[in-house]
Each structure stands twice: as structure tokens, then as C-alpha cells.
Amino acid sequence: MTVHTKGSGTTWVGRSIRRLEDPALVTGRGRFTADMPATHWVRFVRSGVAAGTIKNITAPEGASIVTAKDLAKLKPIRPMLSKFNYVAVGQPILADGVVRFTGESIAAVYAPSKDQAEDIADQIEVEISEGAPLIDAMDALAGDAPLVHADTKHNVIVEGRIATPGFEDVWKTAHKVLHVEARSHRQNATPMEARAGHAAYDGSTGRVTLTCTTQMPHLTRTAVCDILGIPESDLRVVAPDVGGGFGQKMSLAPEYVLLVWLARKLRSSVAWTEDRRENLIASFHSRDQHVQLEGAFDKSGKLLALRGDIVANIGAYSCFPTTCGVEPLMALAELPGPYDVRAYDCRSRGVMTNTCPMAPYRGVSRPVITFVLERLMDKAAAAFGIEPTELRRRNLIDKFPYTSATGLVFDDGSYKETMEMAIKAIDLDAFRKRQKTARDAGRYLGIGFATFSERTGYGSPAFAARGMEITPGFETVYLTIDPSGFVEARIGSSPHGQGLRTSLAQIIADEIGIDPEFIKVVHGDTDRSPYGWGTFASRSLVLSGGASLLAAQKIRAKLLKMASHFLEAAPEDITLQSGSAHVIGTDRSVTIASMARAAYHQTHIFKGEIEPGLTETGTYDPSGTFSNACHVAIVEVDIETGRVEMEKFLVAEDAGLIINPMIADGQVHGGVAQGIGNALLEEIIYDETGNILTSTLADFLPPTTREIPEIELHHVETLTGNSITKAKGLGEGGAIGAPAAVISAINDALSPFGISIDEMPATPQRIRAALRSSGKLPSNGKTA
Amino acid sequence: MKPAPFTRHVPRTVDEVVSALAEFAPLDGRILAGGQSLVPIMAFRMARPAHLIDINEVEGLDRLAVDGDYLSIGARVRHGAFHKPVIDGPLGKLLAFVVSHIAHYPIRMRGTFCGSLAHADPASEWCLVAATLDAQLVVKSVRGERIVPVTDFLEGIMSTSLAEDEFLAEARLPLLPDDTKFGFYEFSRRAGDFAMSAALVTYRLVDGVIADAHVGIGGAEDRARRITEAEDVLNGQAPSPELFVAAGEAAANAIEPLEDIQTTAEYRCDLVRAVTRRALERSLQ
Ligand SMILES: Cc1cc2nc3c(=O)[nH]c(=O)nc-3n(C[C@H](O)[C@H](O)[C@H](O)COP(=O)(O)OP(=O)(O)OC[C@H]3O[C@@H](n4cnc5c(N)ncnc54)[C@H](O)[C@@H]3O)c2cc1C
């Protein structure tokens, strides 16, 4: 393992330079979809019931309304998997006779203003004959359950199983077997900006420009054009500034298809801005899973075998492009986490219900499986009478590359090192003493550790394992120095808050000797950027960063060749720095700007030895790399009310070479805050009729700054051969580890009561109910 | 997310308010005060008033002053007015302590004390203050003025005894004797959220024993109210941890708890027990 020491001061990489994207955003000059003027405004009429048949739609006189019958020529959204017993189901753009979840669009009305559209939509009467809705995945599994899609044989839409040979033989040798039955409730990613779309028809070319809040502009273009049956050259998709996505904006919104269709029909511009209620009930949900997990341990506390059963509630439809396999199949492949376990037997199913469709949400299943696996490890530690960290020490992988029981190849990492670093930084021994003193005084403090891996930056080989019809992978970067000497990097990724413009500029700057402020990164416009997959799965820095580096290396080679011509020196004697090429050890130099001029306007001087222009392409499609981290939470549980107070959070993480430490820290902070919300507060609740009770931010509770404690960060930088920039991804890690650490800390605090909180969010009601059931509560509620 | 169409009326005097109410209340008209409860529910179209009588420009309604033995709070006095003690003595301190639990700063700069009472959310801190301190409410209409004790005013979840054409012009809180002790404790999911239970207690210590105990509970039942069972436990006794536990127990036993899909009656009683005891503990700090 090599550890890189940064701060040599000579490179842009490794420095916390200020984000190049921020001046516009913090001075109100950001450009968001909802700010755009339009001729027509759309309002969707959404189903007020979860399951039923549409009998009649009545619109007031003169209302402009679109219903499914107007869209008969459009194909449904129907993503495909070729494996895992996947059952393809179609999602119509507007409900076609049947409604399958509360909030599904039944009609679209349009009017000259947003307000008028809303008032008209209010007057549309929809008569629905209600059916019996399925809300919980367990109910949908029952043999006699009604079918969410009548053309399927059962509600299981995807099912995977991995069983290693000889599993039962290993299982039999177990010294102890521990069991966890866990429940992760449904959540919404709640980006600050809800969804919005704007489609404008251009009369002269017949093209439509769709501006929308997407994480994947090119895939949106492909999907919309496939559904409408038009060439991709007739549609331009633009993602302007996007206020967070967290996965919710990576799946195709049917609403965008409607907008493009309507703009073409009206030959005009049409827009839609989602309100928060729509976002909470009808965008996409996530994390609704039931997980059963058993672990067999030998005498020394070594994990021998894992047996799991995962049921993911994927809602009423399958999201495009990943399909709803994304949650259950991620869980299936990654459940063993960072532990060395050779025997594995797990089944994972995605089940349809009459609920809002599931889409990826930061971490995708891993926040859930990490929480469940860490519960198992904590229970095992208790059973063996050792510190949870000691049990982990005996099981964490430490030889690389490590091929897991599910066939994943872990590159160099620092699973044990980050945990030891965290134990030291938090001072575990001192905490245990403080915990004891507090308990004697009737106060319940707890500490929780979560050690986990974060698979990042994976290209097409990894996605191919899922058998996706649309297999994400490569990224391409077009890098140009134009005649003015400025640099433009056009990328296929589509950042929406991550600071990628800055990080990529730092990578390119080191290679071509031009400062980041002269490097513009262009993204989010299918007319300007190369076909790419967008931003998700902690991939953009690794993939677009790698592609940027490859392109920059080519530019560098060309610049050296040109400089060699101008300076009459060998390329290996020339350096590129601060905008000039210098002959080492002399004062001879030439500016890169003047060479750029020459590359376009004085090409004759190179006598055909150097090709005209200064544009290079880099494409990168790596196998993937694993980041890792140890999260530590310290909490106090108020046993009288069940309330959890976060005292402190600590992260020791390793994402390889850190390009911009400030940006990396920001990613971790945000992820941890979301993870704390997932662990304690956020829950989408349906009543038994399928109505959502949490349709406002007064009921669905993201954390505020006052619920987030101080977060202390420590870094290890393991340099991997699996990423050419040596950087690993870290977009999701904060959210993956935090729920597990928080819930572990709650359980540690409550260990005197002999209960186990295996549900998230761990609300005060649930904690208090568990405490009551322990029968060990002191009568005055104060001291045990 | 915007309200259904409505007409806004902007009276300048109390007389104009009551005559506008007389005219428009039967046509589905309502008062608009700070708008911090009404506007959100209109945006969700859960309320669709056809007329709004906006009292924000009415002269004199921003009056906040001591009249004899009570504090008068006019219908335009915002929550934020109480951020600093409005008068010397325990009442000013009590109000300043409680106000920081209401929502967030921007909401407190618009929302009104009287609007909270008229809205009658069971979890409203001001309803709890009014109930605990035996507020008197000045209600006006074209038919005249009446003074209503808070127990006759709050009737249930978002329901009061205000007639359709009546408006709450002023709330009167009795001043508290200088030796009054008070304690407030609230339980909510996040900072600034509505209380899932809250307790406000006031009492005096006479010769070392509790006298004139007021124990108010909000957020737990369909309205905030005084819990005499808990007051009886306290009166005539010297403060002690055991006494406070007993008072919490008495309060938990006396309430008719609200339930919802997440919150059982049992849990609500647990909260009442805890918040009552903790409010009493705070009274000694
Ligand atoms: C995010 C958020 C959090 C909040 N948290 C809390 C909290 O923790 N605790 C809390 O107590 N409140 C909370 N509130 C509500 C806030 O305090 C409101 O300001 C208050 O409940 C109502 O006062 P208002 O002046 O805004 O009334 P409005 O919203 O204008 O009116 C509310 C209702 O009362 C009627 N009304 C108002 N004034 C009068 C009057 N003088 N006479 C007759 N009828 C009248 C109106 O017609 C309407 O029906 C919160 C609000 C928000 C948006």
C-alpha cells in the first residue's frame, strides 16, 4: 500500500482551491430551469387513490387537457434486464385506464400561466373505481395478492440468488449463529430543488430543447426520443444549474416526455415546475426494504458464512434506465461488505406495490445493507463479549486485491487502518469510562462504529454483470485549447452541486501547465458535450477525471512537441507551467497562448509535422475501485421519551488521492447529514388505503443544522492502480455509513435493556416502544 | 402549489374589520393575520376562503401594554415581539423563554399571538401559555364585544368558540406576582417543530410549600388546558424530585391523549409524564 503525502505545494491537485462554480451560485446568478419563461404552463392532475380504474375524466369548458388517449402513439417507459428473472412492465406517460399509485399523473392541463394551470387542474374531475391497494412488499408477496400489473404472473419483478458451493457444509461448522431481522422504511431523497422541465420548439429546425433538472442529459435524450419515435438529433437536452439530485433526478421523469411531446404539438414552449408535495408523493422513493440476515461465526469470532433474504419494495413501475433491479441487485452483490467471508447464500427480490416507484438514492441499498450487516456484527460482538471494533478487526479484509464471495474485486484499501484511526481519534477507552459514569447517573450514552466499502467509479464491465439493456460505463472528455489560449473541457458527466468543474480543472491544470481559472468545464448540454452517462454512483471524478487526464496527456504531448519546435529544445527538456513552456535550466520560454494561436492560425510553420488545432479526446472505462471508511457516532438516548441526541460524528475515510480536500470534505459532510436524517427522522408513511401521510415538509422530516452535530474528518490516501488519477469516488460514502453508525450507537446506549433497534428511522416512538417491551424501565423513568 | 382564487380586503380600523367580517364571513371570508398557518393550508388547498380580511394595516392592533393587572396583546402583535422580555418580572421572562420554541425566526417575525389562539392548533405554545395562565380574550363583532375566558375559547383541534363574524381583537394575560416560579419543557422531533407534548408550570413558594400551582399541558390532547389533578399533587407540598415525579404521573393519568399512525396513546402519556416533570425541574433552575 502506498500512501501519498500531499501538500508539496507544486501541484493543483491536493489543494483546497475555491470552487469555480460558486461565484454565480452565491450571487444569485445561477440559472435554474424554473426561472425560464414559457408560453404554456403544465399542471399534472394526479391520482388521489393508490389503485383503481379510471372511469371518467371531466374537464371544464375550454380547458386544454391531455390524457392517455392523446398519447396512444407513445411507447411506455419499459427498461429491460436480461437476467434475474426480470419481468418487464411498462409505465405509460399518463395513466392509461389504470392507476397504480397515489400521485400518478392522469392528465396534464396547460394554460398561459402556472397559476391558471393549477386552477384549471383543480376543476378536473376524475372518477376512479377504487381497487384494493398493496402497500407493503410482504403483502404483495402473498400467493393470493392482487397483481399491480395485470399482465404479470406475480408481483415479484426481479429475483436474484447467489449461493457459494458447499455453503451448508460451512454453515454446519458454526460455533455461534446470530440473526437480524431488519426493516428500512421508505424515504425520499428531497433535493433542495424539486424537479422542473421546460421544452421549447424551434420553428426553423423543428428541434426541441428540453431544459430539465436531470443528472443524465444524454440518457434523457435517448429515452425521450425512443418513446416519441424521433431521431436524437431532433432533441437537445440541457441540465442547467441543478439543485441537488441524489439519484432522484437520474431516472427518467415521465413528465419530461409529456413536455417534449406537447412542445412539438403546440410548436411552442411549455414548462412544468414540480411543487414539494408532488416531489414527496410522486417523484421517486427509496430504501423501502425488509432484510433477514444470519451470520455463522467460528470460535474466534471469525465470520464463516452469511445467509440473507432481501425484499425491496420497488413501487408501481420500474425506473429507467437502471430498472428497479438497482436496489435488490446492489444489495445482493454487496451485502458481505468489507468482511472476509467465503460462504454466502442470499436471495434478493424486487416486489411491485401500489406505491410511488423506487429510484436510486445516494448509496443505493448500501445504507440499508450496511446498517443490517453492522447490526449483525454488533450482535456477534455482544455474543462473544468483545468490543464491536475487536470483532471487526478479526473480520475486515486486509489483503488486496481481494475477491469477494460474490465475485467483486476489491483493490487496495485501508479498512483496518481507518478503523484504528477512528478508534484513536474518538478515544474509545475514554468514552467507555464516560459512558459508565453517565449510566450510573441514569444517562444513556452510546458509541457506534460502521466500517464499510463504497464501490465507486465503475465502468461498463461492472454494470454488465446486471444484464442491463442499457449498460452504463465509459466517460468521454473533449479537451480544447482555443486560439485565445483558454481551455474548454466538455464532459459527459453532469454534476449538480459536487464541484466537479473545479476538481477536473485541477487535474487538467497540472498536466497542461495552465491555471484552473483559465479552464472552463462544460457539461449538461447534449449539443455541447460528448455522449456520456451523467453523474451518479460516485463515478464522475473517477471516470470524467480519468478521461480528462487522458485527454490532457495528449494535449501535453502536443504542446511539448510545438514548444520543442519554437524553443529548439528536446521535448523532455521542456516543462509546462503557469501558462508557458520553459526549457529547464534556462530562461527560454514560450507562452501556451501563443502556441495555441499558431496551432490554428500559423499551421504552416510546423511544416506538416504537427496536426492543426488543439483538441484531444479522452475516453475512460475502468473496472471500478472501492473507497472505504469508518464512521463513528456518539449519541445520548433519552429513555423517557426515546429521543436521540447526536453528540458527535467522526469519519475516517479513504478515497484515494484527494483532488480538492475542501470539496471532498463537503461531500462527506452532506452525506453524513443525509445519513443522520435517514437514521432518525425521514420516513414516507402510507396509510392502509395507500394515501401518503407525509406529503409536506412538516411531516417528512429532513434534518436541519440543529440536528447535525460537529463532524470530524480524517483522511487516509491509498493510491490505487484501478484509477488512473489515483482518486476514488466518495459521493455516497457519507450517506452509506452514517445510518449504521447512528443506529449502532443507539443500541450501544441501550445495551443495559437487552433490546435491539433494527429499524430505521429509529424514531423516538419506536425506541420508547422497544424500551417498554424490555420490561426493564425504571418506574420513575429516571434511573435504571 | 398556490391558493385557489380569493379576494383580499384591507380594513384600516377595527370597525371596518368587524363590518367586513359581518359582510364576508357568510361568503366564506376569514381573517388573515400573520398568514403563517393560513397561507400554507391555502397553498395546499385544504382551506379555500373566498375572501380574506387582512388585518395587517389596522391601526392600534399592534398594541402590547400593561393595563392594570394584565398584559394586553393586540391582534397584530407578532411572536417576535416577545424575543426580549416585554415587561419586568416573571411574565416577561416566561414569554421570552417560550417564544424561542415556536417555529423558526422568519415565521416568528410574521405569525401573531392572537392568530395562534384563533388557529387553535393543539400544539401551539401560545395556546398553552393562555390556558395555563387563565387568559381572557377580547372578542369583537358588529354585535359588540365580549370577554371570553380561555377555557371557553379553545374547543378542540383547530376549533374555537369564535362565531363566524367574530374576531379576536386582544388577548389578556394576568401579570404574575414577582415571586412566581415557572418552568417550560417541550418535546418535538426537530428544533422548531410543533410540540408532541409540552408543559408549562407556574407556582409560588409560600413558607417553603407550593401555592397556586398552574400546570398546563399542550400538544397531547385536542386542546391545551390546565391539569388540576397535577396541580392538586403540588399545592401545599415542598418541591422535591419525588413530588415532581408524582405530578408528572398525575398529569399522564389525567389526559385523553391524541393518537396518530406513529404515536400511540401510551407514548403520548410517556411524553406528558416526562415534560411535566422536566418543566417542574426547570422551575427550580
Ligand atoms: C414551518 C412552521 C412551523 C411552525 N411551528 C410552530 C410552532 O412550533 N408552534 C406554534 O405555535 N406555531 C407554529 N407555526 C404556526 C405559526 O406560529 C402561526 O403564525 C400561528 O399559528 C398563526 O398565527 P398567524 O398570525 O400566522 O395566523 P394566520 O395564519 O394568519 O391565521 C390562522 C387562522 O387564524 C385565523 N385568525 C388569525 N388571527 C385572527 C384573529 N385575530 N381573530 C380571528 N381569527 C384569526 C385566520 O382566519 C386563520 O384561520 C409554524 C408555522 C410554520 C409555517
Short mmCIF file of N, CA, C and O in Angstrom, two decimals, chain A residues 56-97:
data_model
loop_
_atom_site.label_atom_id
_atom_site.label_comp_id
_atom_site.label_asym_id
_atom_site.label_seq_id
_atom_site.Cartn_x
_atom_site.Cartn_y
_atom_site.Cartn_z
N ASN A 56 -63.87 7.99 -15.72
CA ASN A 56 -64.27 9.19 -16.43
C ASN A 56 -63.36 10.36 -16.04
O ASN A 56 -62.97 10.48 -14.88
N ILE A 57 -63.04 11.19 -17.03
CA ILE A 57 -62.30 12.42 -16.74
C ILE A 57 -63.11 13.58 -17.31
O ILE A 57 -63.39 13.59 -18.50
N THR A 58 -63.52 14.49 -16.44
CA THR A 58 -64.33 15.62 -16.91
C THR A 58 -63.56 16.92 -16.72
O THR A 58 -63.12 17.22 -15.62
N ALA A 59 -63.43 17.67 -17.81
CA ALA A 59 -62.71 18.94 -17.75
C ALA A 59 -63.70 20.07 -17.95
O ALA A 59 -64.71 19.91 -18.64
N PRO A 60 -63.44 21.24 -17.34
CA PRO A 60 -64.33 22.38 -17.58
C PRO A 60 -64.26 22.82 -19.04
O PRO A 60 -63.25 22.59 -19.71
N GLU A 61 -65.32 23.45 -19.46
CA GLU A 61 -65.43 24.01 -20.80
C GLU A 61 -64.16 24.79 -21.19
O GLU A 61 -63.68 25.63 -20.42
N GLY A 62 -63.60 24.47 -22.33
CA GLY A 62 -62.49 25.28 -22.84
C GLY A 62 -61.13 24.96 -22.26
O GLY A 62 -60.13 25.58 -22.63
N ALA A 63 -61.05 23.98 -21.32
CA ALA A 63 -59.75 23.66 -20.72
C ALA A 63 -58.87 22.93 -21.73
O ALA A 63 -59.36 22.13 -22.52
N SER A 64 -57.59 23.22 -21.72
CA SER A 64 -56.64 22.48 -22.58
C SER A 64 -56.10 21.32 -21.76
O SER A 64 -55.42 21.53 -20.77
N ILE A 65 -56.42 20.13 -22.20
CA ILE A 65 -56.08 18.96 -21.39
C ILE A 65 -55.54 17.84 -22.27
O ILE A 65 -55.97 17.67 -23.41
N VAL A 66 -54.59 17.13 -21.74
CA VAL A 66 -54.01 15.96 -22.43
C VAL A 66 -54.28 14.74 -21.57
O VAL A 66 -54.05 14.79 -20.36
N THR A 67 -54.77 13.67 -22.17
CA THR A 67 -54.93 12.42 -21.41
C THR A 67 -54.28 11.29 -22.21
O THR A 67 -53.81 11.50 -23.34
N ALA A 68 -54.30 10.10 -21.63
CA ALA A 68 -53.61 8.97 -22.25
C ALA A 68 -54.05 8.74 -23.69
O ALA A 68 -53.25 8.36 -24.54
N LYS A 69 -55.32 9.02 -23.99
CA LYS A 69 -55.77 8.70 -25.36
C LYS A 69 -55.10 9.59 -26.40
O LYS A 69 -54.94 9.19 -27.55
N ASP A 70 -54.62 10.76 -25.97
CA ASP A 70 -53.87 11.61 -26.91
C ASP A 70 -52.46 11.08 -27.15
O ASP A 70 -51.79 11.50 -28.08
N LEU A 71 -52.02 10.20 -26.28
CA LEU A 71 -50.63 9.75 -26.33
C LEU A 71 -50.52 8.32 -26.84
O LEU A 71 -49.50 7.64 -26.61
N ALA A 72 -51.56 7.86 -27.54
CA ALA A 72 -51.61 6.45 -27.92
C ALA A 72 -50.38 6.00 -28.71
O ALA A 72 -49.98 4.84 -28.65
N LYS A 73 -49.76 6.92 -29.44
CA LYS A 73 -48.63 6.53 -30.28
C LYS A 73 -47.32 6.42 -29.50
O LYS A 73 -46.32 5.96 -30.02
N LEU A 74 -47.34 6.89 -28.26
CA LEU A 74 -46.09 6.88 -27.49
C LEU A 74 -45.84 5.51 -26.86
O LEU A 74 -46.76 4.87 -26.37
N LYS A 75 -44.58 5.11 -26.90
CA LYS A 75 -44.23 3.85 -26.23
C LYS A 75 -44.20 4.09 -24.72
O LYS A 75 -43.90 5.19 -24.28
N PRO A 76 -44.49 3.06 -23.93
CA PRO A 76 -44.34 3.23 -22.49
C PRO A 76 -42.86 3.24 -22.09
O PRO A 76 -42.01 2.84 -22.87
N ILE A 77 -42.59 3.67 -20.87
CA ILE A 77 -41.23 3.56 -20.33
C ILE A 77 -41.07 2.10 -19.90
O ILE A 77 -41.84 1.60 -19.07
N ARG A 78 -40.09 1.43 -20.49
CA ARG A 78 -40.02 -0.01 -20.27
C ARG A 78 -38.56 -0.47 -20.26
O ARG A 78 -38.08 -1.09 -21.21
N PRO A 79 -37.83 -0.17 -19.19
CA PRO A 79 -36.42 -0.57 -19.14
C PRO A 79 -36.31 -2.09 -19.00
O PRO A 79 -37.23 -2.73 -18.51
N MET A 80 -35.18 -2.62 -19.45
CA MET A 80 -35.03 -4.09 -19.52
C MET A 80 -33.79 -4.58 -18.80
O MET A 80 -32.75 -3.94 -18.81
N LEU A 81 -33.93 -5.77 -18.22
CA LEU A 81 -32.79 -6.55 -17.76
C LEU A 81 -32.90 -7.91 -18.42
O LEU A 81 -34.00 -8.44 -18.58
N SER A 82 -31.76 -8.48 -18.80
CA SER A 82 -31.83 -9.79 -19.45
C SER A 82 -31.60 -10.92 -18.46
O SER A 82 -31.56 -12.08 -18.85
N LYS A 83 -31.41 -10.59 -17.19
CA LYS A 83 -31.13 -11.64 -16.21
C LYS A 83 -32.07 -11.49 -15.02
O LYS A 83 -32.92 -10.62 -14.99
N PHE A 84 -31.85 -12.34 -14.02
CA PHE A 84 -32.51 -12.23 -12.71
C PHE A 84 -34.03 -12.29 -12.80
O PHE A 84 -34.73 -11.58 -12.08
N ASN A 85 -34.54 -13.15 -13.68
CA ASN A 85 -35.99 -13.36 -13.79
C ASN A 85 -36.76 -12.05 -13.87
O ASN A 85 -37.85 -11.90 -13.30
N TYR A 86 -36.18 -11.11 -14.56
CA TYR A 86 -36.80 -9.79 -14.64
C TYR A 86 -38.07 -9.82 -15.47
O TYR A 86 -38.10 -10.41 -16.55
N VAL A 87 -39.12 -9.20 -14.96
CA VAL A 87 -40.39 -9.12 -15.68
C VAL A 87 -40.54 -7.68 -16.17
O VAL A 87 -40.64 -6.76 -15.35
N ALA A 88 -40.53 -7.47 -17.46
CA ALA A 88 -40.63 -6.10 -17.97
C ALA A 88 -42.06 -5.59 -17.82
O ALA A 88 -43.00 -6.26 -18.22
N VAL A 89 -42.21 -4.43 -17.22
CA VAL A 89 -43.52 -3.79 -17.15
C VAL A 89 -43.39 -2.40 -17.74
O VAL A 89 -42.32 -1.80 -17.69
N GLY A 90 -44.45 -1.91 -18.29
CA GLY A 90 -44.42 -0.61 -18.92
C GLY A 90 -45.09 0.44 -18.06
O GLY A 90 -46.07 0.17 -17.38
N GLN A 91 -44.55 1.65 -18.13
CA GLN A 91 -45.17 2.78 -17.44
C GLN A 91 -45.66 3.76 -18.49
O GLN A 91 -44.85 4.34 -19.22
N PRO A 92 -46.97 3.97 -18.57
CA PRO A 92 -47.46 4.96 -19.54
C PRO A 92 -47.10 6.37 -19.07
O PRO A 92 -46.94 6.59 -17.87
N ILE A 93 -47.01 7.29 -20.02
CA ILE A 93 -46.66 8.67 -19.66
C ILE A 93 -47.77 9.30 -18.82
O ILE A 93 -47.51 10.03 -17.88
N LEU A 94 -49.01 8.99 -19.18
CA LEU A 94 -50.15 9.35 -18.33
C LEU A 94 -50.94 8.06 -18.10
O LEU A 94 -51.02 7.23 -19.01
N ALA A 95 -51.49 7.89 -16.91
CA ALA A 95 -52.16 6.63 -16.57
C ALA A 95 -53.17 6.27 -17.66
O ALA A 95 -53.99 7.10 -18.06
N ASP A 96 -53.06 5.04 -18.13
CA ASP A 96 -53.89 4.62 -19.25
C ASP A 96 -54.97 3.65 -18.75
O ASP A 96 -54.82 2.45 -18.82
N GLY A 97 -56.00 4.21 -18.19
CA GLY A 97 -57.11 3.37 -17.73
C GLY A 97 -56.94 2.88 -16.29
O GLY A 97 -57.91 2.73 -15.57
#
